[in-house]
Amino acid sequence: MRVIDLSQPIFSGMPVYPGDPEVRIDTAHTYDTHGWLLRSLSLGSHTGTHLDAPSHMHADGATISQVLLERCMGDAVATEPGAEYPFGAGLLFTDRITESEFSRIAEARPPFVGGDMDEALERRLLAEGIFTYTGLVNLNELPRHQTFTFIGLPLPIADGDGSPVRAVAIIEDTN
Protein backbone atom coordinates (compact mmCIF):
# COMPACT_ATOMS: atom_id res chain seq x y z
CA MET A 1 0.00 0.00 0.00
CA ARG A 2 1.17 3.51 -0.81
CA VAL A 3 -0.27 6.73 0.65
CA ILE A 4 0.07 9.90 -1.44
CA ASP A 5 -0.44 13.19 0.38
CA LEU A 6 -2.53 15.51 -1.80
CA SER A 7 -2.51 18.41 0.70
CA GLN A 8 -0.71 21.72 0.64
CA PRO A 9 1.22 22.70 3.76
CA ILE A 10 -0.42 25.57 5.67
CA PHE A 11 1.92 28.36 6.79
CA SER A 12 1.85 32.06 7.65
CA GLY A 13 1.75 34.25 4.58
CA MET A 14 0.98 31.39 2.19
CA PRO A 15 -0.72 32.35 -1.08
CA VAL A 16 -4.51 32.67 -0.85
CA TYR A 17 -7.26 33.44 -3.35
CA PRO A 18 -7.41 37.21 -3.97
CA GLY A 19 -9.55 38.81 -1.26
CA ASP A 20 -9.49 35.79 1.06
CA PRO A 21 -8.14 36.20 4.61
CA GLU A 22 -4.39 35.97 5.01
CA VAL A 23 -3.02 32.98 6.88
CA ARG A 24 -1.45 33.78 10.24
CA ILE A 25 0.09 31.28 12.60
CA ASP A 26 1.30 32.87 15.83
CA THR A 27 2.85 31.42 18.95
CA ALA A 28 0.45 31.75 21.90
CA HIS A 29 2.34 29.67 24.49
CA THR A 30 6.00 28.69 24.65
CA TYR A 31 7.93 25.93 26.37
CA ASP A 32 9.95 28.49 28.36
CA THR A 33 6.92 30.40 29.70
CA HIS A 34 4.17 27.78 29.85
CA GLY A 35 5.90 24.40 29.63
CA TRP A 36 4.24 23.59 26.29
CA LEU A 37 3.88 24.95 22.80
CA LEU A 38 0.54 26.25 21.48
CA ARG A 39 -0.11 28.11 18.26
CA SER A 40 -2.98 30.38 17.23
CA LEU A 41 -4.31 29.83 13.70
CA SER A 42 -6.14 32.44 11.63
CA LEU A 43 -7.21 31.40 8.14
CA GLY A 44 -10.13 31.31 5.76
CA SER A 45 -12.35 28.28 5.35
CA HIS A 46 -11.04 27.86 1.79
CA THR A 47 -7.33 27.91 2.62
CA GLY A 48 -4.93 25.50 0.94
CA THR A 49 -6.35 22.09 0.10
CA HIS A 50 -10.02 22.31 0.99
CA LEU A 51 -13.52 20.99 0.53
CA ASP A 52 -16.24 23.32 -0.76
CA ALA A 53 -19.70 22.67 0.64
CA PRO A 54 -22.66 23.52 -1.60
CA SER A 55 -23.37 26.51 0.71
CA HIS A 56 -20.12 28.08 -0.54
CA MET A 57 -21.90 29.18 -3.72
CA HIS A 58 -25.58 28.54 -2.98
CA ALA A 59 -27.50 30.12 -0.08
CA ASP A 60 -29.75 27.07 0.27
CA GLY A 61 -26.91 24.55 -0.15
CA ALA A 62 -25.71 22.06 2.45
CA THR A 63 -23.15 23.29 4.96
CA ILE A 64 -20.06 21.44 6.18
CA SER A 65 -21.97 20.33 9.27
CA GLN A 66 -24.58 18.72 6.97
CA VAL A 67 -22.01 16.90 4.83
CA LEU A 68 -22.01 13.13 5.31
CA LEU A 69 -18.45 12.00 5.90
CA GLU A 70 -19.07 8.95 3.70
CA ARG A 71 -19.30 11.38 0.76
CA CYS A 72 -15.77 12.64 1.51
CA MET A 73 -14.02 9.33 0.93
CA GLY A 74 -14.20 6.35 -1.33
CA ASP A 75 -13.25 5.10 -4.76
CA ALA A 76 -11.73 7.70 -7.05
CA VAL A 77 -9.77 7.92 -10.29
CA ALA A 78 -7.24 10.41 -11.59
CA THR A 79 -8.30 11.54 -15.04
CA GLU A 80 -8.19 14.38 -17.53
CA PRO A 81 -10.90 16.33 -19.36
CA GLY A 82 -12.41 14.39 -22.24
CA ALA A 83 -11.61 10.94 -20.85
CA GLU A 84 -14.25 8.34 -20.05
CA TYR A 85 -15.45 8.88 -16.47
CA PRO A 86 -16.43 5.81 -14.42
CA PHE A 87 -19.90 5.94 -12.88
CA GLY A 88 -20.09 6.73 -9.17
CA ALA A 89 -16.38 7.23 -8.49
CA GLY A 90 -14.80 10.48 -7.34
CA LEU A 91 -12.92 12.29 -10.10
CA LEU A 92 -9.56 13.99 -9.53
CA PHE A 93 -8.51 15.96 -12.58
CA THR A 94 -4.83 16.29 -13.41
CA ASP A 95 -5.50 19.16 -15.86
CA ARG A 96 -7.69 22.25 -15.52
CA ILE A 97 -11.36 21.59 -16.19
CA THR A 98 -14.01 24.01 -17.37
CA GLU A 99 -17.77 24.25 -17.48
CA SER A 100 -17.75 22.52 -20.87
CA GLU A 101 -17.21 19.21 -19.00
CA PHE A 102 -20.20 19.66 -16.68
CA SER A 103 -22.70 17.42 -18.50
CA ARG A 104 -20.24 14.54 -18.84
CA ILE A 105 -19.20 14.80 -15.20
CA ALA A 106 -22.80 15.04 -13.97
CA GLU A 107 -23.75 11.92 -15.97
CA ALA A 108 -21.03 9.97 -14.11
CA ARG A 109 -22.57 11.00 -10.74
CA PRO A 110 -19.32 11.32 -8.78
CA PRO A 111 -19.70 12.11 -5.07
CA PHE A 112 -16.85 14.62 -5.43
CA VAL A 113 -14.64 16.27 -8.03
CA GLY A 114 -11.16 17.60 -7.32
CA GLY A 115 -8.63 19.68 -9.18
CA ASP A 116 -8.20 23.06 -10.81
CA MET A 117 -11.61 24.13 -12.14
CA ASP A 118 -13.25 27.32 -13.30
CA GLU A 119 -15.84 29.02 -11.11
CA ALA A 120 -18.75 28.29 -13.47
CA LEU A 121 -18.08 24.54 -13.28
CA GLU A 122 -17.63 24.59 -9.52
CA ARG A 123 -20.91 26.49 -9.09
CA ARG A 124 -22.82 23.97 -11.21
CA LEU A 125 -21.27 20.94 -9.50
CA LEU A 126 -22.14 22.29 -6.06
CA ALA A 127 -25.71 23.01 -7.23
CA GLU A 128 -25.96 19.30 -8.10
CA GLY A 129 -24.69 18.29 -4.65
CA ILE A 130 -21.30 17.20 -6.02
CA PHE A 131 -18.64 18.32 -3.56
CA THR A 132 -15.51 20.01 -4.87
CA TYR A 133 -11.94 19.79 -3.62
CA THR A 134 -9.52 22.48 -4.69
CA GLY A 135 -5.91 23.20 -3.86
CA LEU A 136 -4.92 19.55 -4.32
CA VAL A 137 -1.23 18.85 -4.96
CA ASN A 138 0.79 15.84 -6.18
CA LEU A 139 -1.95 14.76 -8.59
CA ASN A 140 0.79 13.80 -11.07
CA GLU A 141 1.81 10.99 -8.68
CA LEU A 142 -1.57 9.25 -9.01
CA PRO A 143 -2.03 6.34 -11.41
CA ARG A 144 -4.27 7.38 -14.32
CA HIS A 145 -7.62 5.67 -14.82
CA GLN A 146 -6.99 3.21 -11.97
CA THR A 147 -9.26 3.10 -8.94
CA PHE A 148 -7.75 4.10 -5.60
CA THR A 149 -9.18 5.24 -2.26
CA PHE A 150 -9.48 8.98 -1.66
CA ILE A 151 -9.96 10.51 1.79
CA GLY A 152 -10.51 14.25 2.31
CA LEU A 153 -12.29 14.85 5.61
CA PRO A 154 -13.42 18.35 6.60
CA LEU A 155 -13.18 19.81 10.08
CA PRO A 156 -16.58 19.83 11.83
CA ILE A 157 -17.12 23.58 11.37
CA ALA A 158 -20.67 24.53 12.41
CA ASP A 159 -22.56 25.93 9.40
CA GLY A 160 -19.27 26.02 7.48
CA ASP A 161 -19.14 26.81 3.77
CA GLY A 162 -15.84 24.96 3.38
CA SER A 163 -12.98 23.47 5.32
CA PRO A 164 -9.28 22.79 4.96
CA VAL A 165 -8.71 19.04 4.65
CA ARG A 166 -5.87 16.55 4.82
CA ALA A 167 -6.44 14.80 1.50
CA VAL A 168 -4.77 11.50 0.72
CA ALA A 169 -4.92 8.83 -1.94
CA ILE A 170 -4.35 5.22 -0.91
CA ILE A 171 -2.97 3.08 -3.70
CA GLU A 172 -3.25 -0.65 -3.08
CA ASP A 173 -0.45 -2.93 -4.24
CA THR A 174 -1.47 -4.84 -7.35
CA ASN A 175 0.85 -7.79 -6.61
mmCIF file of C-alpha atoms in Angstrom:
data_model
loop_
_atom_site.group_PDB
_atom_site.id
_atom_site.type_symbol
_atom_site.label_atom_id
_atom_site.label_comp_id
_atom_site.label_asym_id
_atom_site.label_seq_id
_atom_site.Cartn_x
_atom_site.Cartn_y
_atom_site.Cartn_z
ATOM 1 C CA MET A 1 0.000 0.000 0.000
ATOM 2 C CA ARG A 2 1.172 3.509 -0.806
ATOM 3 C CA VAL A 3 -0.275 6.732 0.647
ATOM 4 C CA ILE A 4 0.071 9.898 -1.436
ATOM 5 C CA ASP A 5 -0.441 13.191 0.381
ATOM 6 C CA LEU A 6 -2.533 15.512 -1.796
ATOM 7 C CA SER A 7 -2.512 18.409 0.698
ATOM 8 C CA GLN A 8 -0.710 21.721 0.639
ATOM 9 C CA PRO A 9 1.221 22.703 3.758
ATOM 10 C CA ILE A 10 -0.420 25.568 5.667
ATOM 11 C CA PHE A 11 1.917 28.362 6.787
ATOM 12 C CA SER A 12 1.845 32.060 7.651
ATOM 13 C CA GLY A 13 1.750 34.250 4.581
ATOM 14 C CA MET A 14 0.978 31.388 2.192
ATOM 15 C CA PRO A 15 -0.717 32.355 -1.082
ATOM 16 C CA VAL A 16 -4.509 32.673 -0.853
ATOM 17 C CA TYR A 17 -7.260 33.437 -3.346
ATOM 18 C CA PRO A 18 -7.408 37.212 -3.969
ATOM 19 C CA GLY A 19 -9.552 38.815 -1.265
ATOM 20 C CA ASP A 20 -9.490 35.786 1.065
ATOM 21 C CA PRO A 21 -8.142 36.201 4.611
ATOM 22 C CA GLU A 22 -4.386 35.974 5.013
ATOM 23 C CA VAL A 23 -3.022 32.983 6.885
ATOM 24 C CA ARG A 24 -1.450 33.776 10.241
ATOM 25 C CA ILE A 25 0.086 31.281 12.603
ATOM 26 C CA ASP A 26 1.299 32.869 15.829
ATOM 27 C CA THR A 27 2.846 31.417 18.954
ATOM 28 C CA ALA A 28 0.446 31.753 21.902
ATOM 29 C CA HIS A 29 2.341 29.672 24.489
ATOM 30 C CA THR A 30 6.001 28.691 24.647
ATOM 31 C CA TYR A 31 7.932 25.931 26.369
ATOM 32 C CA ASP A 32 9.946 28.494 28.360
ATOM 33 C CA THR A 33 6.923 30.396 29.696
ATOM 34 C CA HIS A 34 4.174 27.775 29.847
ATOM 35 C CA GLY A 35 5.904 24.400 29.633
ATOM 36 C CA TRP A 36 4.242 23.591 26.292
ATOM 37 C CA LEU A 37 3.883 24.951 22.795
ATOM 38 C CA LEU A 38 0.542 26.254 21.480
ATOM 39 C CA ARG A 39 -0.113 28.114 18.255
ATOM 40 C CA SER A 40 -2.977 30.376 17.233
ATOM 41 C CA LEU A 41 -4.314 29.832 13.698
ATOM 42 C CA SER A 42 -6.143 32.440 11.627
ATOM 43 C CA LEU A 43 -7.208 31.397 8.139
ATOM 44 C CA GLY A 44 -10.130 31.310 5.761
ATOM 45 C CA SER A 45 -12.347 28.280 5.348
ATOM 46 C CA HIS A 46 -11.035 27.862 1.788
ATOM 47 C CA THR A 47 -7.334 27.906 2.625
ATOM 48 C CA GLY A 48 -4.931 25.504 0.943
ATOM 49 C CA THR A 49 -6.346 22.090 0.102
ATOM 50 C CA HIS A 50 -10.016 22.314 0.992
ATOM 51 C CA LEU A 51 -13.522 20.988 0.532
ATOM 52 C CA ASP A 52 -16.236 23.316 -0.762
ATOM 53 C CA ALA A 53 -19.703 22.665 0.640
ATOM 54 C CA PRO A 54 -22.659 23.519 -1.603
ATOM 55 C CA SER A 55 -23.373 26.509 0.706
ATOM 56 C CA HIS A 56 -20.121 28.080 -0.538
ATOM 57 C CA MET A 57 -21.899 29.180 -3.716
ATOM 58 C CA HIS A 58 -25.583 28.536 -2.977
ATOM 59 C CA ALA A 59 -27.503 30.125 -0.077
ATOM 60 C CA ASP A 60 -29.745 27.069 0.270
ATOM 61 C CA GLY A 61 -26.913 24.548 -0.148
ATOM 62 C CA ALA A 62 -25.706 22.058 2.449
ATOM 63 C CA THR A 63 -23.146 23.294 4.958
ATOM 64 C CA ILE A 64 -20.061 21.442 6.175
ATOM 65 C CA SER A 65 -21.975 20.327 9.272
ATOM 66 C CA GLN A 66 -24.580 18.719 6.971
ATOM 67 C CA VAL A 67 -22.013 16.903 4.826
ATOM 68 C CA LEU A 68 -22.012 13.134 5.306
ATOM 69 C CA LEU A 69 -18.447 11.996 5.902
ATOM 70 C CA GLU A 70 -19.074 8.948 3.703
ATOM 71 C CA ARG A 71 -19.297 11.377 0.759
ATOM 72 C CA CYS A 72 -15.771 12.644 1.508
ATOM 73 C CA MET A 73 -14.019 9.333 0.933
ATOM 74 C CA GLY A 74 -14.196 6.354 -1.335
ATOM 75 C CA ASP A 75 -13.246 5.103 -4.757
ATOM 76 C CA ALA A 76 -11.731 7.703 -7.053
ATOM 77 C CA VAL A 77 -9.775 7.919 -10.288
ATOM 78 C CA ALA A 78 -7.240 10.414 -11.594
ATOM 79 C CA THR A 79 -8.299 11.540 -15.036
ATOM 80 C CA GLU A 80 -8.191 14.377 -17.531
ATOM 81 C CA PRO A 81 -10.899 16.335 -19.355
ATOM 82 C CA GLY A 82 -12.410 14.395 -22.240
ATOM 83 C CA ALA A 83 -11.613 10.940 -20.852
ATOM 84 C CA GLU A 84 -14.246 8.336 -20.050
ATOM 85 C CA TYR A 85 -15.448 8.878 -16.469
ATOM 86 C CA PRO A 86 -16.434 5.812 -14.423
ATOM 87 C CA PHE A 87 -19.901 5.945 -12.884
ATOM 88 C CA GLY A 88 -20.093 6.728 -9.169
ATOM 89 C CA ALA A 89 -16.376 7.229 -8.492
ATOM 90 C CA GLY A 90 -14.803 10.477 -7.341
ATOM 91 C CA LEU A 91 -12.920 12.287 -10.102
ATOM 92 C CA LEU A 92 -9.560 13.987 -9.525
ATOM 93 C CA PHE A 93 -8.511 15.965 -12.582
ATOM 94 C CA THR A 94 -4.831 16.290 -13.406
ATOM 95 C CA ASP A 95 -5.500 19.158 -15.861
ATOM 96 C CA ARG A 96 -7.693 22.251 -15.516
ATOM 97 C CA ILE A 97 -11.365 21.586 -16.188
ATOM 98 C CA THR A 98 -14.006 24.013 -17.367
ATOM 99 C CA GLU A 99 -17.769 24.249 -17.476
ATOM 100 C CA SER A 100 -17.748 22.523 -20.874
ATOM 101 C CA GLU A 101 -17.207 19.210 -18.996
ATOM 102 C CA PHE A 102 -20.198 19.658 -16.678
ATOM 103 C CA SER A 103 -22.696 17.416 -18.500
ATOM 104 C CA ARG A 104 -20.240 14.537 -18.844
ATOM 105 C CA ILE A 105 -19.198 14.798 -15.198
ATOM 106 C CA ALA A 106 -22.804 15.035 -13.969
ATOM 107 C CA GLU A 107 -23.750 11.919 -15.972
ATOM 108 C CA ALA A 108 -21.030 9.967 -14.114
ATOM 109 C CA ARG A 109 -22.572 11.000 -10.740
ATOM 110 C CA PRO A 110 -19.323 11.323 -8.777
ATOM 111 C CA PRO A 111 -19.700 12.114 -5.071
ATOM 112 C CA PHE A 112 -16.849 14.621 -5.428
ATOM 113 C CA VAL A 113 -14.641 16.269 -8.031
ATOM 114 C CA GLY A 114 -11.158 17.600 -7.322
ATOM 115 C CA GLY A 115 -8.634 19.681 -9.183
ATOM 116 C CA ASP A 116 -8.199 23.061 -10.811
ATOM 117 C CA MET A 117 -11.613 24.129 -12.141
ATOM 118 C CA ASP A 118 -13.254 27.316 -13.302
ATOM 119 C CA GLU A 119 -15.836 29.020 -11.107
ATOM 120 C CA ALA A 120 -18.748 28.294 -13.466
ATOM 121 C CA LEU A 121 -18.083 24.541 -13.282
ATOM 122 C CA GLU A 122 -17.629 24.592 -9.521
ATOM 123 C CA ARG A 123 -20.908 26.490 -9.093
ATOM 124 C CA ARG A 124 -22.824 23.965 -11.212
ATOM 125 C CA LEU A 125 -21.273 20.940 -9.503
ATOM 126 C CA LEU A 126 -22.136 22.293 -6.061
ATOM 127 C CA ALA A 127 -25.710 23.009 -7.226
ATOM 128 C CA GLU A 128 -25.963 19.295 -8.102
ATOM 129 C CA GLY A 129 -24.688 18.293 -4.655
ATOM 130 C CA ILE A 130 -21.300 17.195 -6.023
ATOM 131 C CA PHE A 131 -18.640 18.324 -3.559
ATOM 132 C CA THR A 132 -15.509 20.006 -4.875
ATOM 133 C CA TYR A 133 -11.938 19.785 -3.621
ATOM 134 C CA THR A 134 -9.519 22.479 -4.694
ATOM 135 C CA GLY A 135 -5.913 23.203 -3.863
ATOM 136 C CA LEU A 136 -4.919 19.551 -4.320
ATOM 137 C CA VAL A 137 -1.229 18.845 -4.956
ATOM 138 C CA ASN A 138 0.792 15.835 -6.177
ATOM 139 C CA LEU A 139 -1.946 14.756 -8.587
ATOM 140 C CA ASN A 140 0.790 13.801 -11.075
ATOM 141 C CA GLU A 141 1.806 10.991 -8.678
ATOM 142 C CA LEU A 142 -1.571 9.252 -9.012
ATOM 143 C CA PRO A 143 -2.025 6.338 -11.411
ATOM 144 C CA ARG A 144 -4.269 7.382 -14.321
ATOM 145 C CA HIS A 145 -7.625 5.670 -14.816
ATOM 146 C CA GLN A 146 -6.986 3.215 -11.974
ATOM 147 C CA THR A 147 -9.255 3.100 -8.940
ATOM 148 C CA PHE A 148 -7.754 4.100 -5.595
ATOM 149 C CA THR A 149 -9.176 5.239 -2.263
ATOM 150 C CA PHE A 150 -9.476 8.982 -1.659
ATOM 151 C CA ILE A 151 -9.959 10.511 1.793
ATOM 152 C CA GLY A 152 -10.507 14.248 2.312
ATOM 153 C CA LEU A 153 -12.288 14.850 5.607
ATOM 154 C CA PRO A 154 -13.416 18.355 6.598
ATOM 155 C CA LEU A 155 -13.181 19.806 10.078
ATOM 156 C CA PRO A 156 -16.576 19.835 11.831
ATOM 157 C CA ILE A 157 -17.121 23.582 11.366
ATOM 158 C CA ALA A 158 -20.673 24.529 12.412
ATOM 159 C CA ASP A 159 -22.555 25.932 9.402
ATOM 160 C CA GLY A 160 -19.268 26.023 7.476
ATOM 161 C CA ASP A 161 -19.136 26.807 3.766
ATOM 162 C CA GLY A 162 -15.843 24.961 3.376
ATOM 163 C CA SER A 163 -12.977 23.472 5.322
ATOM 164 C CA PRO A 164 -9.279 22.792 4.964
ATOM 165 C CA VAL A 165 -8.708 19.042 4.654
ATOM 166 C CA ARG A 166 -5.874 16.552 4.816
ATOM 167 C CA ALA A 167 -6.443 14.800 1.503
ATOM 168 C CA VAL A 168 -4.768 11.499 0.717
ATOM 169 C CA ALA A 169 -4.917 8.829 -1.944
ATOM 170 C CA ILE A 170 -4.353 5.217 -0.908
ATOM 171 C CA ILE A 171 -2.966 3.078 -3.704
ATOM 172 C CA GLU A 172 -3.251 -0.650 -3.079
ATOM 173 C CA ASP A 173 -0.454 -2.927 -4.239
ATOM 174 C CA THR A 174 -1.466 -4.845 -7.352
ATOM 175 C CA ASN A 175 0.854 -7.786 -6.608
#
